[in-house]
Structures are given as C-alpha cells and as structure tokens.
mmCIF file of C-alpha atoms in Angstrom:
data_model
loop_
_atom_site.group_PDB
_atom_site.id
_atom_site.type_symbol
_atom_site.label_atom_id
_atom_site.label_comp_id
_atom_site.label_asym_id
_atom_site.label_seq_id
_atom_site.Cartn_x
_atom_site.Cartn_y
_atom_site.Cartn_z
ATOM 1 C CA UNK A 30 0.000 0.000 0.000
ATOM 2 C CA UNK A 31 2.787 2.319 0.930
ATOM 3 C CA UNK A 32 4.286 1.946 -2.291
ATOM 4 C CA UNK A 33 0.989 3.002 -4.420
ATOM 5 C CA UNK A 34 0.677 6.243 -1.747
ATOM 6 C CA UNK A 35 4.580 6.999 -2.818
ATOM 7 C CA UNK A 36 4.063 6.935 -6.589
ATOM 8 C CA UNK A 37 0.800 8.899 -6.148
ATOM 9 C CA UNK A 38 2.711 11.340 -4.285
ATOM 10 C CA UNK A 39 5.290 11.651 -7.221
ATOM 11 C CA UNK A 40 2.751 11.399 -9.951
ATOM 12 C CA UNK A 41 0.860 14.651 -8.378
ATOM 13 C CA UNK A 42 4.217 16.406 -7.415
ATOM 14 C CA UNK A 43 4.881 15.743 -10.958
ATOM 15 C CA UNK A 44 1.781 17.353 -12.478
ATOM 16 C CA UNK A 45 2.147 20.424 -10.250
ATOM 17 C CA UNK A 46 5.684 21.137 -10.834
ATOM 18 C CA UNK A 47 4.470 20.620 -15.181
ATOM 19 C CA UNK A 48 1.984 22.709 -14.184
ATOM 20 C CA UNK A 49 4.216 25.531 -12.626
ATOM 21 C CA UNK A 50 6.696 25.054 -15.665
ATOM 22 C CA UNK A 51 4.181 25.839 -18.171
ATOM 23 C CA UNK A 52 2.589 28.635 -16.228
ATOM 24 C CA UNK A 53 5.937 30.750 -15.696
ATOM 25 C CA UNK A 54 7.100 29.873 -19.602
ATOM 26 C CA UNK A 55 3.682 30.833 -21.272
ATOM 27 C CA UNK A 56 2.267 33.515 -18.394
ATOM 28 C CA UNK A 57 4.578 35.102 -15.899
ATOM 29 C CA UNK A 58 7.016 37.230 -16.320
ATOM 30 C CA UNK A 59 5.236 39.186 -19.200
ATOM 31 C CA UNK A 60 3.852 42.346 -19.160
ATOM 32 C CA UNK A 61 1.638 44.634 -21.019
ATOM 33 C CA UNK A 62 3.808 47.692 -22.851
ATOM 34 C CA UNK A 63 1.867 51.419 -22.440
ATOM 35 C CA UNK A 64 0.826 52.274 -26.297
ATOM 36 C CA UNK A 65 2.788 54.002 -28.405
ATOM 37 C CA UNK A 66 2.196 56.624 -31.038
ATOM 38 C CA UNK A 67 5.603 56.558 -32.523
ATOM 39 C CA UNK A 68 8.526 53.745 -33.193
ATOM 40 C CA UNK A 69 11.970 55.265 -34.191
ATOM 41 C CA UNK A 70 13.860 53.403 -36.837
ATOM 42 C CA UNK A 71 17.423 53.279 -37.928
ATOM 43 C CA UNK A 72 18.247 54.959 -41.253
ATOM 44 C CA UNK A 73 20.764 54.197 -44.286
ATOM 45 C CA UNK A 74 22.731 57.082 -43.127
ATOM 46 C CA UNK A 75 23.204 56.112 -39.623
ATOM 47 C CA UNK A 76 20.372 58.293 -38.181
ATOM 48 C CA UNK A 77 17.090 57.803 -36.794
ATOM 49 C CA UNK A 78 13.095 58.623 -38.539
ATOM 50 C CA UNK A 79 10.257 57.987 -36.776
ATOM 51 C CA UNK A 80 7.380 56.359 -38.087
ATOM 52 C CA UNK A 81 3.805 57.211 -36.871
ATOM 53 C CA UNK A 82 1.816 54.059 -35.533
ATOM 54 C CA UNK A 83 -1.770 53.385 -34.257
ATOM 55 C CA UNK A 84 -3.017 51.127 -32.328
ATOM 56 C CA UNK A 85 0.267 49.564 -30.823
ATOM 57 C CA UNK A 86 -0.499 46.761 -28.474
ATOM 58 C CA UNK A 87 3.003 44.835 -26.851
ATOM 59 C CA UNK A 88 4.861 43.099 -24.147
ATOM 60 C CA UNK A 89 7.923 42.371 -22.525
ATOM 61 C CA UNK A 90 9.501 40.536 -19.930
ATOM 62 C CA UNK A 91 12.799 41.323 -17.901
ATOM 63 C CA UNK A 92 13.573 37.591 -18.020
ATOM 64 C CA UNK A 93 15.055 37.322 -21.369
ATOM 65 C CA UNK A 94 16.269 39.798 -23.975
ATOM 66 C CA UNK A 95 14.217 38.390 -26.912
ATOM 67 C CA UNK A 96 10.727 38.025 -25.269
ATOM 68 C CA UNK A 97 9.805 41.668 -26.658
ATOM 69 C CA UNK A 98 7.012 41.665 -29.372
ATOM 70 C CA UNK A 99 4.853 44.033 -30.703
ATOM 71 C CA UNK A 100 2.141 44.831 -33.174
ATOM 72 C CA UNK A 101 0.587 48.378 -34.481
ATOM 73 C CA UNK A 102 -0.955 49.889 -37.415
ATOM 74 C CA UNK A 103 1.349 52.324 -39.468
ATOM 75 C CA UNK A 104 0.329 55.467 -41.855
ATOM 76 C CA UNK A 105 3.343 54.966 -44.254
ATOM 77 C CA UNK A 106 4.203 52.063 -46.124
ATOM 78 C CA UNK A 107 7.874 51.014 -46.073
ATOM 79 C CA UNK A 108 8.502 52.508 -49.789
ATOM 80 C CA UNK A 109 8.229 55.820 -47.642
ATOM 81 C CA UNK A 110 10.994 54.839 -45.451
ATOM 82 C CA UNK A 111 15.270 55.028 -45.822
ATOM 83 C CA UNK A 112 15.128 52.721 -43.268
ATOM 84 C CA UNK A 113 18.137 50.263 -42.799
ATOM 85 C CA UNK A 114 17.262 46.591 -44.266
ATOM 86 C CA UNK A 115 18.022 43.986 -41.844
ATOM 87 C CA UNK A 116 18.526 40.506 -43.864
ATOM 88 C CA UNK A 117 17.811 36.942 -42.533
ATOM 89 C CA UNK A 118 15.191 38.290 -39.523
ATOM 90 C CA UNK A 119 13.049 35.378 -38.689
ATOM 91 C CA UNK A 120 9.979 36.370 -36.502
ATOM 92 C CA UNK A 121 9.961 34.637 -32.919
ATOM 93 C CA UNK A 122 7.080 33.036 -31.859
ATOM 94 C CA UNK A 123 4.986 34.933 -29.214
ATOM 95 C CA UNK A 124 2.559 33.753 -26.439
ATOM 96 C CA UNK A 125 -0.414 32.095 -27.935
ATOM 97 C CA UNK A 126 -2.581 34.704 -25.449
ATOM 98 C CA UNK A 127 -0.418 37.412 -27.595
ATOM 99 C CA UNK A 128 -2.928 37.096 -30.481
ATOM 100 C CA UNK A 129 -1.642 39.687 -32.780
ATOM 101 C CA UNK A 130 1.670 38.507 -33.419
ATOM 102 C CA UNK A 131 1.973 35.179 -35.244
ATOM 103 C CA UNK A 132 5.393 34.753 -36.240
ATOM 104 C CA UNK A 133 4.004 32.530 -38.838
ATOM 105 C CA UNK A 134 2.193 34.179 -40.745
ATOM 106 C CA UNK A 135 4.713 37.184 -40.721
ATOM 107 C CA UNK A 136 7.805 34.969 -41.790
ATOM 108 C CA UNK A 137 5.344 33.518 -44.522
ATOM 109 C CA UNK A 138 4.875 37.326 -45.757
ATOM 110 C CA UNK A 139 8.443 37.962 -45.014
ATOM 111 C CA UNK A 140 9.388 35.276 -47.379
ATOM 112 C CA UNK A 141 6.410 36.314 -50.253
ATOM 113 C CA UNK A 142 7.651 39.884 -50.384
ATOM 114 C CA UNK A 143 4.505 41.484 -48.779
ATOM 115 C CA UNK A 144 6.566 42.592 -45.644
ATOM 116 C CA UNK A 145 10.108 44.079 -45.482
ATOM 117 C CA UNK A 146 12.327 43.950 -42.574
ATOM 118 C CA UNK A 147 14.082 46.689 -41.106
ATOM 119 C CA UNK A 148 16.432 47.632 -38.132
ATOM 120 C CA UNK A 149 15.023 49.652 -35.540
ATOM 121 C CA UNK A 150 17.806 49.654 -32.887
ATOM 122 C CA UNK A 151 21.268 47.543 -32.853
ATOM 123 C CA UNK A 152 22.717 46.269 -29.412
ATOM 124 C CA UNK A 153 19.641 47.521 -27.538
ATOM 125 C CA UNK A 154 21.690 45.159 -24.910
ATOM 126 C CA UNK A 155 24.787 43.275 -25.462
ATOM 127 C CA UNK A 156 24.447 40.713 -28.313
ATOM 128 C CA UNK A 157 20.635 41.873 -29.138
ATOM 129 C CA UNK A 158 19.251 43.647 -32.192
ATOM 130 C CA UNK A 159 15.366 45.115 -32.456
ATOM 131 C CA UNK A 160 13.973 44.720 -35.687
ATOM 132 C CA UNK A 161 10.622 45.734 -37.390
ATOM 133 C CA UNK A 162 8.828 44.111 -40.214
ATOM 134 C CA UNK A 163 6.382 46.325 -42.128
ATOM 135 C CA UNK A 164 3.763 44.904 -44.349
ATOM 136 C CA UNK A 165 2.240 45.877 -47.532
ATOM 137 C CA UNK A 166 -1.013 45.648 -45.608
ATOM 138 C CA UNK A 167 -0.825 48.925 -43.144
ATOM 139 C CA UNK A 168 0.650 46.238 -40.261
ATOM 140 C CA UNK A 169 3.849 46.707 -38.396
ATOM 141 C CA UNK A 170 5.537 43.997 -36.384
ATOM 142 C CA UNK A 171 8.924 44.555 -34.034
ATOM 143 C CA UNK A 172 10.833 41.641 -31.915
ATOM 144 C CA UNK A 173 14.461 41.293 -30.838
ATOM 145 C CA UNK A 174 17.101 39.104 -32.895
ATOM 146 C CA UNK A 175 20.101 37.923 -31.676
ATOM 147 C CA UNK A 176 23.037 38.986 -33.639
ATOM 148 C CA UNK A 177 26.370 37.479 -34.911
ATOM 149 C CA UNK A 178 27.966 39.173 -31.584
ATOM 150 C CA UNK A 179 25.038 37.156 -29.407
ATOM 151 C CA UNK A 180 26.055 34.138 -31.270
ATOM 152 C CA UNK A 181 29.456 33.769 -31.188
ATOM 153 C CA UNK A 182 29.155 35.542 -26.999
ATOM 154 C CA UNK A 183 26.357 32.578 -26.450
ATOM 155 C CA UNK A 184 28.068 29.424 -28.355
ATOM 156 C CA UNK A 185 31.455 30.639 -26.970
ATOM 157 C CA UNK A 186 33.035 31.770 -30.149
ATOM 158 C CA UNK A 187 35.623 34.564 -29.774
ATOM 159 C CA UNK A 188 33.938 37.716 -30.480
ATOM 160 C CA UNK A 189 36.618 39.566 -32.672
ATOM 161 C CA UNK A 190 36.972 43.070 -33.200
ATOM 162 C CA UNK A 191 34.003 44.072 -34.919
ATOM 163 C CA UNK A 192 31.550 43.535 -31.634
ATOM 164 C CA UNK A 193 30.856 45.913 -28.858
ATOM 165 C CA UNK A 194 32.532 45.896 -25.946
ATOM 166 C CA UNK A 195 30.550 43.733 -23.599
ATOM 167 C CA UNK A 196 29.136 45.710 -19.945
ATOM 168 C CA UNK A 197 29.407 42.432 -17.846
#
C-alpha cells in the first residue's frame, strides 16, 4: 500500500511542478507595454526617422532579452521609409494569449515579399538587435534578434573586433 501512496505522491508532485513550468514559460514574467504613437527606426545614413503608428499593443519581460514583441498599425508604407534593411530576420514566436503577433504568418509574408524587414535599434543590450517588419497591408511587427555578436558571446566563439565591448 505504501508503495501506491509513494508513486501517487510523485505522480501529483509531478503534475504540479508541469503545471508551474508551463505557467511561468507561457504567463509570468510578461507584461503589457503602455501604447505608443511613434517607433523610431534606424536609417541608411546612420540616423534615426520615426514612423507614426496606431493602435500599438506589446509586451515584454525582464527575463530574457528576446521576449519583446509588438504589433501596431502604421500610416506609411515602407517605400516611404530610408530605413536600414536587416537581412535573414526570422519572426519569434509569441505567447499564444499574444494574439496579434503570429510569427508565422509574418515569416510567410516575409518570405512572399509582402513585408520588409528593417532595423530599428542595434545592441539595444549586449548581443541583441530590435527589428521591425512592415507589411504591404498597413501592419507593423517589431521583436528582438540575436546577432552574430550574441552568437558567437552565447556558443562561446571569440567575439573579434568588430563587436561591442561587452558591460558584464
């Protein structure tokens, strides 16, 4: 009998710490960013534009440097913009609760030509570059990348001399 009581007893502390796990991956840590009316985006020449939004609606979480996502409505289409390209962005999946972003469907329009990608801030923290993908549709999308500096600083590559000095 004891032995059936034990194995219960692991079985439910099992299912509770799953539970827990899910619960802090999928929920916690995120929170709601205050809407925006305007993103700022790196230009060709090495400055900054802005670009007017609506409708912004995105989170964030202090846990991780990539968990940032965000989705709006713009006014100009990115023919208006001398925005810097960024090549090879690939769209991170959000939170399923996080409706409006479906990486998806924006690498799919990535890849068809409807959206372009461009950079809206490099080495927002070590290793980390913001991006935003605008759509032929009126729809604007941002989420962090990691870099070539993140990758070779995470897979223990020497970094070289074209990265950033690293703060810690």
């Amino acid at each position: 009998m004891s032995g059936k009581i034990l194995s219960l007893i692991i079985l439910v502390a099992a299912a509770i710490g799953g539970a827990a796990m899910y619960y802090l991956q999928v929920f916690a840590y995120y929170e709601r960013l205050p809407e925006v009316s305007e993103i700022t985006i790196a230009t060709t020449d090495g400055g900054t534009t802005t670009l007017p939004v609506s409708n912004f609606q995105g989170i964030d979480a202090d846990s991780s440097p990539i968990r940032y996502r965000a989705c709006f409505d713009v006014l100009a289409g990115p023919s208006d913009l001398q925005a810097e390209p960024y090549p090879a962005a690939i769209p991170r999946n959000a939170p399923f609760w996080f409706s409006c972003f479906d990486a998806e469907a924006i690498a799919d329009q990535i890849d068809a030509g409807a959206a372009e990608v461009f950079t809206v801030a490099r080495n927002i923290e070590f290793g980390i570059d913001r991006v935003v993908a605008l759509t032929d549709d009126g729809r604007g999308y941002v989420w962090q990348e990691v870099n070539d500096c993140g990758d070779r600083a995470y897979d223990g590559t020497p970094l070289g001399d074209d990265c950033p000095p690293r703060d810690r």
